[in-house]
Short mmCIF file of C-alpha atoms in Angstrom, two decimals:
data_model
loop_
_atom_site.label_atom_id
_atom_site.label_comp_id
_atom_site.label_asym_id
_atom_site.label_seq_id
_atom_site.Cartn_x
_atom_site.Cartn_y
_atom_site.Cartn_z
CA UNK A 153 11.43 -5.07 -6.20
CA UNK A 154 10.16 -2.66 -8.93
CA UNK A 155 11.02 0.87 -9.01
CA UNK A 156 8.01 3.16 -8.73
CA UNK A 157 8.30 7.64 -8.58
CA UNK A 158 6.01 9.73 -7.96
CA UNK A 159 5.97 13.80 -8.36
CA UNK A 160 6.17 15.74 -6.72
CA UNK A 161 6.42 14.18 -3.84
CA UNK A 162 4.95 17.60 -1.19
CA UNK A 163 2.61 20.26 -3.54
CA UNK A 164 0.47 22.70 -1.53
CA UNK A 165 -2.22 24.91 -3.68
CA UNK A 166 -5.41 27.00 -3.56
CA UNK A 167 -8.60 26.47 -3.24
CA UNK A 168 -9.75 26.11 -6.84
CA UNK A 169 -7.36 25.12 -8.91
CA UNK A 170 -6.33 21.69 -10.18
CA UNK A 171 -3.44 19.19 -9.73
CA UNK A 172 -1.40 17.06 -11.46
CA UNK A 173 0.63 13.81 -10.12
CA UNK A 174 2.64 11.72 -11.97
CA UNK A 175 3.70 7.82 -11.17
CA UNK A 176 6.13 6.46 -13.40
CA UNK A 177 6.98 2.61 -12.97
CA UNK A 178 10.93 2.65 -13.84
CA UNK A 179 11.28 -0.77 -14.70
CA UNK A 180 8.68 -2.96 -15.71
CA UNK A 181 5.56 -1.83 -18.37
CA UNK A 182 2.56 -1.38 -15.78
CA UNK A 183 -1.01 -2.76 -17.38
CA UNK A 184 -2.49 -1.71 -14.10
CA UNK A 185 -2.34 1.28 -12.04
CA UNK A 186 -4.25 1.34 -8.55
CA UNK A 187 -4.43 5.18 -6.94
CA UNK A 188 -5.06 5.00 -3.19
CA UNK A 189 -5.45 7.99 -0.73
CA UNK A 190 -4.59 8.04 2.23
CA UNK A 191 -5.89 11.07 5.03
CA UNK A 192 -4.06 11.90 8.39
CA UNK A 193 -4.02 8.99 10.61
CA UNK A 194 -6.35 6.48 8.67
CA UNK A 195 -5.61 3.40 6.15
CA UNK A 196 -4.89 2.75 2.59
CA UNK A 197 -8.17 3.64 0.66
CA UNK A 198 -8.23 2.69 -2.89
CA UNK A 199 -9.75 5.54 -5.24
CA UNK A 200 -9.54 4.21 -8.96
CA UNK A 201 -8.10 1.47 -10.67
CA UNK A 202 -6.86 1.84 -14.58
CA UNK A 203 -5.59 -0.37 -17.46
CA UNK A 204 -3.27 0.75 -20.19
CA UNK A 205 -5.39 2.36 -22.65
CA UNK A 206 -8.76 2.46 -20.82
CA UNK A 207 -10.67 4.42 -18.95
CA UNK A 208 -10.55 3.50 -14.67
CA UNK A 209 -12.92 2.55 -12.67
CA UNK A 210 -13.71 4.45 -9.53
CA UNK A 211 -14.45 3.10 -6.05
CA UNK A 212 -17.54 3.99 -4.26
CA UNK A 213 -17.73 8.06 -3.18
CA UNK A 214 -14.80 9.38 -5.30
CA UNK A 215 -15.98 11.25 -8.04
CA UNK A 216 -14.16 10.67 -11.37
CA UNK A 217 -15.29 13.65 -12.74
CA UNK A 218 -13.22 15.26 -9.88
CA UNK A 219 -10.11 13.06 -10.18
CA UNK A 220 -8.92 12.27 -13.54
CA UNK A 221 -6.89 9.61 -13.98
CA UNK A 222 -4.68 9.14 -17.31
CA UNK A 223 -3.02 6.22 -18.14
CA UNK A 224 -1.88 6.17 -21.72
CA UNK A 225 1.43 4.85 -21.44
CA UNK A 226 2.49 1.78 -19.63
CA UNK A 227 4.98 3.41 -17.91
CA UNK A 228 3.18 6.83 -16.89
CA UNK A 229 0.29 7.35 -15.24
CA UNK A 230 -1.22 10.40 -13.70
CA UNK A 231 -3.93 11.73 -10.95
CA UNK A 232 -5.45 15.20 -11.83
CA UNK A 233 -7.20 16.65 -8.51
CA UNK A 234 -9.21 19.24 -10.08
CA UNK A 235 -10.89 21.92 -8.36
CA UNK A 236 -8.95 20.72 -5.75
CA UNK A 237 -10.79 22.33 -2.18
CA UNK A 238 -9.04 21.65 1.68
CA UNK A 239 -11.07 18.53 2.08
CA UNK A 240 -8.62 17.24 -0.93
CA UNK A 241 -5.72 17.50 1.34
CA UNK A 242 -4.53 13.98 1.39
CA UNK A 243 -1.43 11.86 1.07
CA UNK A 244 -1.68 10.21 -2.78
CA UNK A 245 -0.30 6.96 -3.75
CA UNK A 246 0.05 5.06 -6.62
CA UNK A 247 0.96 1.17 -7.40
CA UNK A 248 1.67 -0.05 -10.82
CA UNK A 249 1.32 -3.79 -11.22
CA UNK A 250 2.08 -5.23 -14.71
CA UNK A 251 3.42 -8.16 -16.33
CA UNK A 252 6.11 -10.16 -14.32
CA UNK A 253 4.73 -7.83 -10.77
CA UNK A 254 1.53 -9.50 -10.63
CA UNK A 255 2.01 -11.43 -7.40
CA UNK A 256 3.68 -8.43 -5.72
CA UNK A 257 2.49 -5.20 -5.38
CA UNK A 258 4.92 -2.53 -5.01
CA UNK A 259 3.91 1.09 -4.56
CA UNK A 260 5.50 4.57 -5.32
CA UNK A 261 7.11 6.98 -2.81
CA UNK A 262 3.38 9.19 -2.46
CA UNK A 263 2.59 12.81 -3.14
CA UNK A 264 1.22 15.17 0.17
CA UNK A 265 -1.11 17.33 -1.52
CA UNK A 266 -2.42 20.52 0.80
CA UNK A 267 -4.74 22.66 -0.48
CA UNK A 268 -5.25 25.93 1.43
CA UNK B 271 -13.75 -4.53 4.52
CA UNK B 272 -10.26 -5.84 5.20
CA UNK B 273 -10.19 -9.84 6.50
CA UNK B 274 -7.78 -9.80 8.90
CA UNK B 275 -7.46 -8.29 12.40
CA UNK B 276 -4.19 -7.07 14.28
CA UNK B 277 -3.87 -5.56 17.37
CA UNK B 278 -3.97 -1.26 16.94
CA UNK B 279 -0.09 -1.00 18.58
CA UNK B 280 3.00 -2.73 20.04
CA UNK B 281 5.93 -1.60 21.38
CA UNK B 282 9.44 -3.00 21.05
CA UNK B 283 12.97 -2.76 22.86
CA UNK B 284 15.30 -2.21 20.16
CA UNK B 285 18.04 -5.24 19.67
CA UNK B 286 14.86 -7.29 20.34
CA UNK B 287 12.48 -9.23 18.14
CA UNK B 288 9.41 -7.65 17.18
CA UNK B 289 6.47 -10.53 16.73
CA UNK B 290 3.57 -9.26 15.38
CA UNK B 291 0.43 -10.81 15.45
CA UNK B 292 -2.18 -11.40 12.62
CA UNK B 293 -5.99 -12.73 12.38
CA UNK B 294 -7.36 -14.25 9.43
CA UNK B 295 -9.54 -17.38 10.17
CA UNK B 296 -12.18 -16.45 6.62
CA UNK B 297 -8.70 -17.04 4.24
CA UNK B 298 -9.19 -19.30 1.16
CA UNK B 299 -7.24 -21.83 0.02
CA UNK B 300 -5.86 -19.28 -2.83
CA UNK B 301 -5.15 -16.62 -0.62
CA UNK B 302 -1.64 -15.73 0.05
CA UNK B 303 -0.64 -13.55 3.43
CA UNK B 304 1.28 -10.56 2.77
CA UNK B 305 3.06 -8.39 4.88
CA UNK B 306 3.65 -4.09 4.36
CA UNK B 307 4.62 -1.40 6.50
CA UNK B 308 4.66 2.16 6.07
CA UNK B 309 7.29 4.47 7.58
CA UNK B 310 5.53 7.91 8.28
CA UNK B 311 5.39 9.91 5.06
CA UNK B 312 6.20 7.25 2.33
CA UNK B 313 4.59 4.53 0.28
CA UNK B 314 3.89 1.06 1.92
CA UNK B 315 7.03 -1.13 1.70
CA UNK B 316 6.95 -4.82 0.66
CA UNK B 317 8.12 -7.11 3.33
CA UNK B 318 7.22 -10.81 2.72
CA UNK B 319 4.46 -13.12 1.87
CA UNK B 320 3.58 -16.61 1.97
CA UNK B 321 1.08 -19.38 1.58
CA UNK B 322 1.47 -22.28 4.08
CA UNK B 323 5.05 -22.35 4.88
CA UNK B 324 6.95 -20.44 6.86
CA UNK B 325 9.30 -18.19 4.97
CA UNK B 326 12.07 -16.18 5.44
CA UNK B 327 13.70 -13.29 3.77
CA UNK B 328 16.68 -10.87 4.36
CA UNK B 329 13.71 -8.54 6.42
CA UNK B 330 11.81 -10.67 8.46
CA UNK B 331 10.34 -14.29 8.76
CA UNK B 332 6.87 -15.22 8.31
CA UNK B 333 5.17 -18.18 10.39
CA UNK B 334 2.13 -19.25 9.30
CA UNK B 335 -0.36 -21.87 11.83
CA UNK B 336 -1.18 -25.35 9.92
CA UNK B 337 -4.79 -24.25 9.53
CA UNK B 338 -3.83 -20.30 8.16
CA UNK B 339 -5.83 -19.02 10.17
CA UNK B 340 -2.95 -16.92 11.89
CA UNK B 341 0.22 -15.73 11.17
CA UNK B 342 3.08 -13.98 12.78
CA UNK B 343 5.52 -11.81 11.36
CA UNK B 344 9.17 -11.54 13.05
CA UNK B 345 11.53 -8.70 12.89
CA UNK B 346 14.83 -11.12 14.35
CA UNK B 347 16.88 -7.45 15.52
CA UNK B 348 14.04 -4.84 15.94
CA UNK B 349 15.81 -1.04 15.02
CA UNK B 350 14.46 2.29 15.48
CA UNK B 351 14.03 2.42 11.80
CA UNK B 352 11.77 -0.68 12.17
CA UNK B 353 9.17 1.66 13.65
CA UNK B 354 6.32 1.93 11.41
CA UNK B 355 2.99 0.95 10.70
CA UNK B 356 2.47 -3.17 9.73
CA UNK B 357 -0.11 -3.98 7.40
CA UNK B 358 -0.70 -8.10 7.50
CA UNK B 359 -3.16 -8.20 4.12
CA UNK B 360 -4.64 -11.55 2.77
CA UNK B 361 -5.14 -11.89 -1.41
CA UNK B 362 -4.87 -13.88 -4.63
CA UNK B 363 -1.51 -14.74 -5.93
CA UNK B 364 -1.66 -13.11 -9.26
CA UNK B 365 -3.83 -11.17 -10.90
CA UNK B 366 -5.38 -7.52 -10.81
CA UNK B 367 -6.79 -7.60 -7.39
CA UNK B 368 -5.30 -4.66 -5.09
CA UNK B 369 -4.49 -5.50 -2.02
CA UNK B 370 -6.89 -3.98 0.45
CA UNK B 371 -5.35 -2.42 3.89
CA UNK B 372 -6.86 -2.22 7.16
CA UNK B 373 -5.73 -0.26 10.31
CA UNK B 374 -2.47 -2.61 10.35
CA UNK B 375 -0.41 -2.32 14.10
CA UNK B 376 1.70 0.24 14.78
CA UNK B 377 5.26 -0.90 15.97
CA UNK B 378 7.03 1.56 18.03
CA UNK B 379 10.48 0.30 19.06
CA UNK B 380 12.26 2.31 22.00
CA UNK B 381 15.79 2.55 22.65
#
């Protein structure tokens, strides 16, 4: 199956300031990157969803304004929580899909993010 | 909202087979049923999927009914590192779609 990272994988920070994850797709070019969220004891939530060179599209109640997503390269992708506040505290996960990966999804490894 | 059901929990005796159980009697003809799990702490992990046939990997085996509108997925040799959550997800082939996860059943298996 592909090979997805994420970092860092645990990151605990203040109220107020911002955050930065990064999802790299080792080996295969990812045209798509989904970013899911995932809080203590619930599902799989998608947040966004971005292609190679455009902006994403958010789901329903997540503010993009508040989570940037960059995805300029089609191996790197990242998930800025800015402003981040407790209520941010989540488990982060991306999935790169791209050519050749389309009927599989694979995901990376997840980032714990715990703002205090 | 996710189109299948599974029941919340199961336990299983370790050395034993684990069968779990999945509901999805809306599937289409192009949906494919795929099967995930999540050990505590980590990124969902790809197990199998499968259209019509049963199939059969180097993980687990995957028995669909004739009319898909259930499936089961078998662990053969359950282990304690088997416990984790099972996500049984319907969707398209191919394509851009993300899979969508509901509250999956979480296996425990006991020594």
């Amino acid at each position: 199956g592909a090979v997805v990272s994420q970092h860092p994988s645990r990151v605990i920070c203040k109220s107020g300031t911002s955050v930065k994850i990064e999802c790299r797709s080792l080996d295969f070019q990812a045209t798509t990157m989904f970013w899911y969220r995932q809080f203590p004891k619930q599902s799989l939530m998608l947040m966004a969803t971005s292609n190679e060179g455009s902006k994403a599209t958010y789901e329903q109640g997540v503010e993009k304004d508040k989570f940037l997503i960059n995805h300029a390269s089609l191996t790197l992708s990242t998930l800025t929580v800015t402003s981040a506040h407790p209520e941010d505290s989540s488990f982060y996960i991306c999935s790169p899909l791209g050519a050749g990966f389309t009927d599989t999804q694979y995901f990376g490894p997840g980032t714990r993010l715990t703002v205090l | 909202d996710a189109k299948t059901t599974q029941p919340p929990s199961m336990d299983c005796a370790e050395g034993r087979a684990a069968n779990l159980p999945c509901n999805h009697s809306t599937i289409s003809g192009n949906e494919y049923v795929y099967w995930y799990r999540q050990i505590h702490s980590q990124g969902p992990q790809y197990i199998i999927h499968g259209l019509k046939n049963n199939e059969t990997n180097e993980m687990a085996s995957l028995i669909i009914t004739e009319d898909r509108k259930s499936s089961t997925l078998i662990l053969p040799h359950a282990t304690l590192r088997d416990t984790a959550v099972y996500y049984c997800i319907v969707r398209i082939y191919s394509g851009n779609t993300p899979l969508v996860f509901g509250k999956g059943t979480r296996l425990s298996v006991i020594a």
